[in-house]
Short mmCIF file of C-alpha atoms and ligand atoms in Angstrom, two decimals:
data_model
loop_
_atom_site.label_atom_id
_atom_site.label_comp_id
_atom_site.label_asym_id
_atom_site.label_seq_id
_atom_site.Cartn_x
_atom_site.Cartn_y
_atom_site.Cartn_z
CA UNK A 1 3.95 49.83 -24.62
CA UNK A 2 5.69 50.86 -21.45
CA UNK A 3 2.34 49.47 -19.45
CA UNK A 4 2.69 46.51 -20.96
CA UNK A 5 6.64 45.38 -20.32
CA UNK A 6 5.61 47.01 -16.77
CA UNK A 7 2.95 43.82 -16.87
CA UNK A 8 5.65 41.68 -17.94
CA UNK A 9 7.68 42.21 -15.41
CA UNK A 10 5.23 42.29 -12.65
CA UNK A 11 3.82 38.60 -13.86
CA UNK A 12 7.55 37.75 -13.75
CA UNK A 13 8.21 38.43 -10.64
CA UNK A 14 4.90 36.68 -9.70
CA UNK A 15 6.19 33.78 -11.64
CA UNK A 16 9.83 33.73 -9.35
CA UNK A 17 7.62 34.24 -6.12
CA UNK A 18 5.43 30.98 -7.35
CA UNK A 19 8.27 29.05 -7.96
CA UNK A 20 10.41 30.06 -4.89
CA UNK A 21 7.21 29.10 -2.80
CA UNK A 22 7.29 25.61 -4.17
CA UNK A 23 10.73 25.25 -4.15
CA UNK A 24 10.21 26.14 -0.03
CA UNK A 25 7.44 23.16 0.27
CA UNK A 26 9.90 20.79 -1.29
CA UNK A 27 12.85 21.40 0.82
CA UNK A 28 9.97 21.78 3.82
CA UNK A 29 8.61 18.15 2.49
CA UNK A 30 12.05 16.73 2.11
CA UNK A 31 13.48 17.97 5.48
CA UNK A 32 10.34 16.58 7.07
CA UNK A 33 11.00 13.35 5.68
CA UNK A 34 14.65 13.42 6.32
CA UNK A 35 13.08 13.90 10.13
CA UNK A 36 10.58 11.47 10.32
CA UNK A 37 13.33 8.99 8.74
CA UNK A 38 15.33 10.16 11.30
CA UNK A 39 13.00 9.73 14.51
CA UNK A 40 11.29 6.39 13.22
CA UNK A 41 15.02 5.20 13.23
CA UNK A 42 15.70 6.88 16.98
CA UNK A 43 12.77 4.04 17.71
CA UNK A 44 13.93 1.15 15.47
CA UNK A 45 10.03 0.92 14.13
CA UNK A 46 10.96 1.99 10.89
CA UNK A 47 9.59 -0.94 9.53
CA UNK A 48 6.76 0.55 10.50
CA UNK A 49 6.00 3.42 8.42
CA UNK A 50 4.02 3.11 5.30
CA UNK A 51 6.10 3.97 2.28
CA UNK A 52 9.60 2.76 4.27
CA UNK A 53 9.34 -0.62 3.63
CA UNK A 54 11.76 -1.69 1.42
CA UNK A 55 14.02 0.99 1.86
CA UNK A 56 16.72 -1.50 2.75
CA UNK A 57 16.78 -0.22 6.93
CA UNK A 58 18.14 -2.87 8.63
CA UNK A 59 17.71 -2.38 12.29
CA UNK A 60 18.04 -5.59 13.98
CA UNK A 61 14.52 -5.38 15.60
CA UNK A 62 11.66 -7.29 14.58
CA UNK A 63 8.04 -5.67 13.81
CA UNK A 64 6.73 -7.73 16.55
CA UNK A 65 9.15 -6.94 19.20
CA UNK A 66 8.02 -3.16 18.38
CA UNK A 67 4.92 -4.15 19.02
CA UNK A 68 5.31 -5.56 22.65
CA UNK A 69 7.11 -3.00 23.14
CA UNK A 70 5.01 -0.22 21.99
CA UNK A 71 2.50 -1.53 24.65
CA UNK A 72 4.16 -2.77 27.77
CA UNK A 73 7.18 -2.43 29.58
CA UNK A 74 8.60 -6.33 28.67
CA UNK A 75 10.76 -7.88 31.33
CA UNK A 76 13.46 -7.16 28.64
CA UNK A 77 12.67 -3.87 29.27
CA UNK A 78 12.59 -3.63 32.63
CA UNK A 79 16.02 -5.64 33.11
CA UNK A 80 16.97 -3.04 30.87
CA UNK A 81 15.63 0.43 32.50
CA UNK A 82 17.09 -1.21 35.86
CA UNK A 83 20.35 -1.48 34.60
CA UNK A 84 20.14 2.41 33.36
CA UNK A 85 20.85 5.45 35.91
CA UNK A 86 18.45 7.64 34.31
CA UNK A 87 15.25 5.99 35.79
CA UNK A 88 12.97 8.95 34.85
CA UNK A 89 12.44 8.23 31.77
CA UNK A 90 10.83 4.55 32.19
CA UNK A 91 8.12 5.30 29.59
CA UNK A 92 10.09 3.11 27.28
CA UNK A 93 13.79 3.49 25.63
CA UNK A 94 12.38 4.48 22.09
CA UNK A 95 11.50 7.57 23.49
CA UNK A 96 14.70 8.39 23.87
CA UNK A 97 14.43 8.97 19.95
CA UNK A 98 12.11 11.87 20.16
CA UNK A 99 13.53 13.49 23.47
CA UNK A 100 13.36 16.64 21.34
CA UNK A 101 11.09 17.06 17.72
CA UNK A 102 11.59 20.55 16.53
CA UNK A 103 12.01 21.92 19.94
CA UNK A 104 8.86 19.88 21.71
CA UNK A 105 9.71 17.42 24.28
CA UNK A 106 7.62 14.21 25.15
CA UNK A 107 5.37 15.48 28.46
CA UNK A 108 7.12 13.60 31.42
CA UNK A 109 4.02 11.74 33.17
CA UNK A 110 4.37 10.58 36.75
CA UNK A 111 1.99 8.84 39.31
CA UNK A 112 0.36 10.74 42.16
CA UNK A 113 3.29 9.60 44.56
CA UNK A 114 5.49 11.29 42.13
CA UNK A 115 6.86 7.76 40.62
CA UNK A 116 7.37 8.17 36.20
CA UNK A 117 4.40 6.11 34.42
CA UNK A 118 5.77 3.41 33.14
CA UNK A 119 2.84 2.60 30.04
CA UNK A 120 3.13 4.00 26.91
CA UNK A 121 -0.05 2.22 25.74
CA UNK A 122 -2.58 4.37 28.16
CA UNK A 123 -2.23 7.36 30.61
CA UNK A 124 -3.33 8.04 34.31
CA UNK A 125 -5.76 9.79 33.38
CA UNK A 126 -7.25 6.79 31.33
CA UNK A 127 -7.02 4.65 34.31
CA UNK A 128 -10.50 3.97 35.90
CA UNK A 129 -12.00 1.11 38.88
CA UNK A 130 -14.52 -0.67 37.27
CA UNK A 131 -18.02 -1.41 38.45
CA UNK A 132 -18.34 -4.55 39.44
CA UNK A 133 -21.96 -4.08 41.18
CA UNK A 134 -23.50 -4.12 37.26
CA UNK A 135 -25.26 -6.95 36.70
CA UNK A 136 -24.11 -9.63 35.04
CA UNK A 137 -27.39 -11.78 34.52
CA UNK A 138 -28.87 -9.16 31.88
CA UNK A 139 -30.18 -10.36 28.78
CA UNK A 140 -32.16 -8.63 26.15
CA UNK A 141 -35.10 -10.34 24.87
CA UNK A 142 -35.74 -10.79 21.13
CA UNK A 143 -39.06 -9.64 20.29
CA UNK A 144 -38.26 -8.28 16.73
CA UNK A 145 -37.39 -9.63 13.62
CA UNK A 146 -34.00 -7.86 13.62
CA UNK A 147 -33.58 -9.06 17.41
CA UNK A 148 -34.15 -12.17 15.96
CA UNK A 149 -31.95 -12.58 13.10
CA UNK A 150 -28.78 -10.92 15.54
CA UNK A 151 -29.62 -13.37 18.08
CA UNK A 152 -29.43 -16.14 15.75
CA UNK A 153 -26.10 -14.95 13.95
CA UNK A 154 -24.64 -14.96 17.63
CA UNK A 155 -25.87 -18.02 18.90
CA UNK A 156 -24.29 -19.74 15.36
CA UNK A 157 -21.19 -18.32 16.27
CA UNK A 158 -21.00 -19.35 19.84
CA UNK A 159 -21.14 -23.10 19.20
CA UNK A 160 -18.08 -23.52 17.07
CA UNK A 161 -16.47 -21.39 18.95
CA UNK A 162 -17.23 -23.12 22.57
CA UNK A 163 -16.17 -26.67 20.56
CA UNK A 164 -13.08 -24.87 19.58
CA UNK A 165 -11.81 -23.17 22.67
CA UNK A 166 -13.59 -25.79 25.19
CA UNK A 167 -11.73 -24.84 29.16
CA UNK A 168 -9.21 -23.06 27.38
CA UNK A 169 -10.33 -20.02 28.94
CA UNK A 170 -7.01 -18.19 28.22
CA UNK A 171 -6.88 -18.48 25.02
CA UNK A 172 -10.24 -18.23 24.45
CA UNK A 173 -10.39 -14.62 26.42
CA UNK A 174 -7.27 -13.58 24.14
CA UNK A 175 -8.66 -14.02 20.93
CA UNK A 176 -11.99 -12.85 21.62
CA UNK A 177 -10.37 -9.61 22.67
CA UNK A 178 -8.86 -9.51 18.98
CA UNK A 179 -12.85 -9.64 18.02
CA UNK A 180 -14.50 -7.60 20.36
CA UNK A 181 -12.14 -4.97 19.82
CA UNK A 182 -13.52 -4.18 15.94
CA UNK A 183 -16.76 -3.33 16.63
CA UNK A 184 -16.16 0.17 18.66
CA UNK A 185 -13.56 1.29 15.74
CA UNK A 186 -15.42 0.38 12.82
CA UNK A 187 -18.61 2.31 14.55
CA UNK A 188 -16.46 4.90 15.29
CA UNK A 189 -15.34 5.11 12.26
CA UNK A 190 -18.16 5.35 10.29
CA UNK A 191 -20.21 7.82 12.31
CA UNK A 192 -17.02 10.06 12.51
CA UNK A 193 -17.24 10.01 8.15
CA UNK A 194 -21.28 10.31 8.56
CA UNK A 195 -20.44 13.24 10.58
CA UNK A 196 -18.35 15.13 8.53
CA UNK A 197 -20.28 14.20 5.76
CA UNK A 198 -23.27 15.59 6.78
CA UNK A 199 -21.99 18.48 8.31
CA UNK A 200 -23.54 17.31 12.21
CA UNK A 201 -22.86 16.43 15.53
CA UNK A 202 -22.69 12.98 16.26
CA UNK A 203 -24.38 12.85 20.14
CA UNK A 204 -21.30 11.67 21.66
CA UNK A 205 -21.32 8.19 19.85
CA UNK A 206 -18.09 8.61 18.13
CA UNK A 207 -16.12 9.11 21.61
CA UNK A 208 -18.62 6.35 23.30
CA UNK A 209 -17.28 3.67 20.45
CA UNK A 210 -14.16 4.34 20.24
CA UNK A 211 -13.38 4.42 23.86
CA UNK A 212 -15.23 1.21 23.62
CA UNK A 213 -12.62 -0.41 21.28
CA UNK A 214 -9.59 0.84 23.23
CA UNK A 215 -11.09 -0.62 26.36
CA UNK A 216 -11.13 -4.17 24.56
CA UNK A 217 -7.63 -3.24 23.22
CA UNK A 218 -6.44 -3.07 26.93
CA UNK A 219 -8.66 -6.15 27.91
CA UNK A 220 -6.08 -7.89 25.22
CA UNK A 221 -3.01 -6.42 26.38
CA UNK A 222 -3.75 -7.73 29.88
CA UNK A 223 -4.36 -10.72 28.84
CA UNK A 224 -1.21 -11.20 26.49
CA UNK A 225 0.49 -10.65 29.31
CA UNK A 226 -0.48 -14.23 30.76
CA UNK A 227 -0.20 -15.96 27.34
CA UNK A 228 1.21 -15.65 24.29
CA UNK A 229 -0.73 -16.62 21.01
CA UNK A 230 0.86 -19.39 18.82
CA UNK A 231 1.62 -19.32 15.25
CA UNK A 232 -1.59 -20.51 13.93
CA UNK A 233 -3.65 -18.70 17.20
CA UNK A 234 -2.04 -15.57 15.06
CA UNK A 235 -2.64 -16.89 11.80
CA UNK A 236 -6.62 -17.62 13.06
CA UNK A 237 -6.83 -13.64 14.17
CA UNK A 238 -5.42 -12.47 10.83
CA UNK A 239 -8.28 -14.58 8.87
CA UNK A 240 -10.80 -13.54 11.41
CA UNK A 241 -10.31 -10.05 11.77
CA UNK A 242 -10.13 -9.81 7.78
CA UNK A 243 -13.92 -11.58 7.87
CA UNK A 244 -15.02 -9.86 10.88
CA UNK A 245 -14.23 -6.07 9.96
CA UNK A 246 -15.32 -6.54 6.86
CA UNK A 247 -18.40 -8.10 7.38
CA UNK A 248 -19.28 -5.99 10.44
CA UNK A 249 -18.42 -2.46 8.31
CA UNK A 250 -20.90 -3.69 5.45
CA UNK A 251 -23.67 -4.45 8.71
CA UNK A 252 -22.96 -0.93 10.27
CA UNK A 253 -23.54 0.54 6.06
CA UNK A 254 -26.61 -1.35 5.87
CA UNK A 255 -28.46 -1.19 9.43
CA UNK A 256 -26.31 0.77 12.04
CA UNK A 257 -29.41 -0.96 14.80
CA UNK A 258 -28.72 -4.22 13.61
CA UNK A 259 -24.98 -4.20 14.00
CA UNK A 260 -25.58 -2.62 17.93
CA UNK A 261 -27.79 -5.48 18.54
CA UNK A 262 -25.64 -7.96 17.25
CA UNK A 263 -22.91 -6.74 19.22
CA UNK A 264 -24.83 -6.20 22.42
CA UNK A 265 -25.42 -10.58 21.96
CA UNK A 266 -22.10 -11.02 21.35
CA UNK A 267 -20.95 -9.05 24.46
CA UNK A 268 -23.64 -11.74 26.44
CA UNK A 269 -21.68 -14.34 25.38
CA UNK A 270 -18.42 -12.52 26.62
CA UNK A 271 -20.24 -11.96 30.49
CA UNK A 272 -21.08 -16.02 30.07
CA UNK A 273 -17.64 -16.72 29.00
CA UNK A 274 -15.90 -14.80 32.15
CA UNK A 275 -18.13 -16.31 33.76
CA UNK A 276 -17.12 -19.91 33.22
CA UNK A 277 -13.69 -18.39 33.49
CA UNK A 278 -14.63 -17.45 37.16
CA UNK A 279 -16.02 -21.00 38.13
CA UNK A 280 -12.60 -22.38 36.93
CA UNK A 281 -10.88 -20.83 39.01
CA UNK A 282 -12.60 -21.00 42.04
CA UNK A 283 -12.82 -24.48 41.26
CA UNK A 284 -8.93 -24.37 40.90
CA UNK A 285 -8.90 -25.89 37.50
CA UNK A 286 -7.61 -22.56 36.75
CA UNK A 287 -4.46 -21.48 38.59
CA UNK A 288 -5.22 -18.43 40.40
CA UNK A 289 -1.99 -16.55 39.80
CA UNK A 290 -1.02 -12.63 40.55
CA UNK A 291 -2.61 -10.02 38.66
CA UNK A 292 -0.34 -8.85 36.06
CA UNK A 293 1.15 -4.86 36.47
CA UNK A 294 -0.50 -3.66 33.34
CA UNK A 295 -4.10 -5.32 34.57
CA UNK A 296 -3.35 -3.03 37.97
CA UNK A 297 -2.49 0.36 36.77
CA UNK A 298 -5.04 0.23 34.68
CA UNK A 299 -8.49 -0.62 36.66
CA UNK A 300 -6.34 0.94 39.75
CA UNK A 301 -6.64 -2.56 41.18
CA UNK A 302 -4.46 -3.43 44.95
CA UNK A 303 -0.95 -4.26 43.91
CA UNK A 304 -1.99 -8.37 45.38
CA UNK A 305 -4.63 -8.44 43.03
CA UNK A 306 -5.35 -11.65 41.14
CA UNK A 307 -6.09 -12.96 37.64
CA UNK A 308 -9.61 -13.57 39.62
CA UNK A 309 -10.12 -9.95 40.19
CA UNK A 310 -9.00 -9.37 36.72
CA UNK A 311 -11.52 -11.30 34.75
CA UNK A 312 -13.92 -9.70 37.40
CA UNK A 313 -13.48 -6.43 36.03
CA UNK A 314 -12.96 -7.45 32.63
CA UNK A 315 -16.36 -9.01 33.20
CA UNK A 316 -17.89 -5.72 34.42
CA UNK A 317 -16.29 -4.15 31.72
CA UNK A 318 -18.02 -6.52 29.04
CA UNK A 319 -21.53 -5.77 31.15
CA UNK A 320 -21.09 -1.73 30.11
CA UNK A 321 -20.51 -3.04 26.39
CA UNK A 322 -23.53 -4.67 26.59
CA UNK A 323 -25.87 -2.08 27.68
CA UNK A 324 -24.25 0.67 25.78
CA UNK A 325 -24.56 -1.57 22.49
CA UNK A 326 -28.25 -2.74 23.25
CA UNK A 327 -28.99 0.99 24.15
CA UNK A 328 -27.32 2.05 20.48
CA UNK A 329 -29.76 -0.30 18.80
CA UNK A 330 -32.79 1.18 20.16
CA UNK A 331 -31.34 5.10 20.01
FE1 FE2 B 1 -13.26 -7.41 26.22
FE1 FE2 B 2 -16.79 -6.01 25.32
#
């Protein structure tokens, strides 16, 4: 009898321990949300945060304005951080907001001449000079049936799209970025699940592909920077982008070869493209105007660089997609 109220009593205490333990996570949970409420508002990107919305935060910013912000130093901005004493900490206001988390401050990042970084959208050590000795004449042949059928599905896309666009090389460049940026993620993506999936290493594709995507990502920035997209230039990228992923994601399921190759054609098209971008303006129906800041941290470009060395390097950048997308197909 006594052995068994001494196994009451030690289940009960069990019982307490159980529930004190939960009752921990939920004020750990709660506090962490009461945090993260508390940081995303520090940044005014509360709007933001999946789950937030509707909340009722009013905070005077607008998503988009986060956006810009979240990737380049705006002349708002700027005017701003000039105006402020504290220059050190030009990697953006909002981080101001999480100048301490639990204790951890944000790393302070300078140049090599000791001046603070002034991108939150990439690092220094990100920063690379392109190779602009690749060739930019390359094309694979199609001598498959698959070669084929991707060669065709690019060549139907480029039509439209050269009708659409015409000289508008700006715009074109800027919302082929928004294209040529899916391909790397999705890959990415899917090879990262494969991997963990199958419980194997991936050969350094993952990395490869998704360095790929943030590359195009930048070649966007840079060129948002020149020229903004208009209302129905957005609305286009929002229907595209819902089509493209898509379609490319069901591709990379189905043949992981055919979706390289198709992608190695379409990154063709984007050499040819900065290409005619290049004859414009040396022809000076293009104006020929300064490189902009973001265009020469990043490819570590002279500071009186020009949108002409830009799409250079953008071109050379477009080369390496090629080859590393053909060379996927066949690997
Ligand atoms: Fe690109
Ligand atoms: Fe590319």
């Amino acid at each position: 009898m006594s052995r068994h109220i001494s196994a009451m009593k030690f289940s009960g205490i069990l019982l307490k321990q159980k529930l004190q333990l939960v009752q921990s996570k939920q004020v750990y949970q709660a506090y962490k949300f009461v945090n993260n409420i508390q940081v995303y508002t520090d940044q005014q990107q509360v709007s933001n945060i999946p789950g937030l919305r509707g909340f009722g935060f009013s905070l005077g910013n607008s998503s988009s304005e986060a956006r810009f912000r979240s990737t380049m130093a705006s002349n708002k901005e700027k005017n701003d951080e000039e105006k402020t004493s504290d220059n050190n900490d030009r990697a953006g206001d909002h981080l101001k907001g999480i100048v301490s988390y639990w204790g951890v401050n944000p790393p302070k990042i300078t140049t090599k001449d000791g001046s603070p970084w002034r991108w939150n959208c990439f690092r220094p050590w990100e920063t690379y000079k392109a190779d602009t000795t690749i060739d930019v004449t390359k094309h694979h042949k199609a001598t498959t049936l698959m070669d084929k059928f991707a060669y065709g599905i690019v060549q139907s896309l480029k039509y439209p799209t050269y009708m659409f666009f015409q000289r508008r090389h700006m715009c074109h460049a800027m919302l082929l970025e928004t294209v040529a940026a899916v391909p790397g993620m999705v890959g990415g993506m899917l090879l990262h699940c494969k991997s963990l999936r199958r419980f194997e290493h991936s050969g350094g594709w993952i990395k490869a592909l998704l360095e790929e995507a943030e590359n195009e990502r930048m070649h966007l920035m840079t060129f948002l920077e020149l020229s903004q997209p208009r209302w129905y230039e957005r609305a286009l990228v929002f229907a595209v982008q819902g089509l493209f992923f898509n379609g490319y994601f069901v591709a990379y399921l189905v043949s992981p070869k055919l979706a390289h190759r198709i992608v190695g054609y379409l990154e063709e098209e984007a050499v040819n493209s900065y290409t005619e971008f290049l004859i414009d303006l040396e022809k000076g129906l293009v104006e020929n105007r300064p490189a902009p800041a973001i265009a020469i941290d990043y490819w570590r470009l002279p500071p009186e660089s020009t949108l002409k060395d830009v799409v250079t390097v953008i071109r050379a950048d477009e080369a390496h997609h090629r080859d590393l997308n053909h060379y996927a197909s066949v690997s």
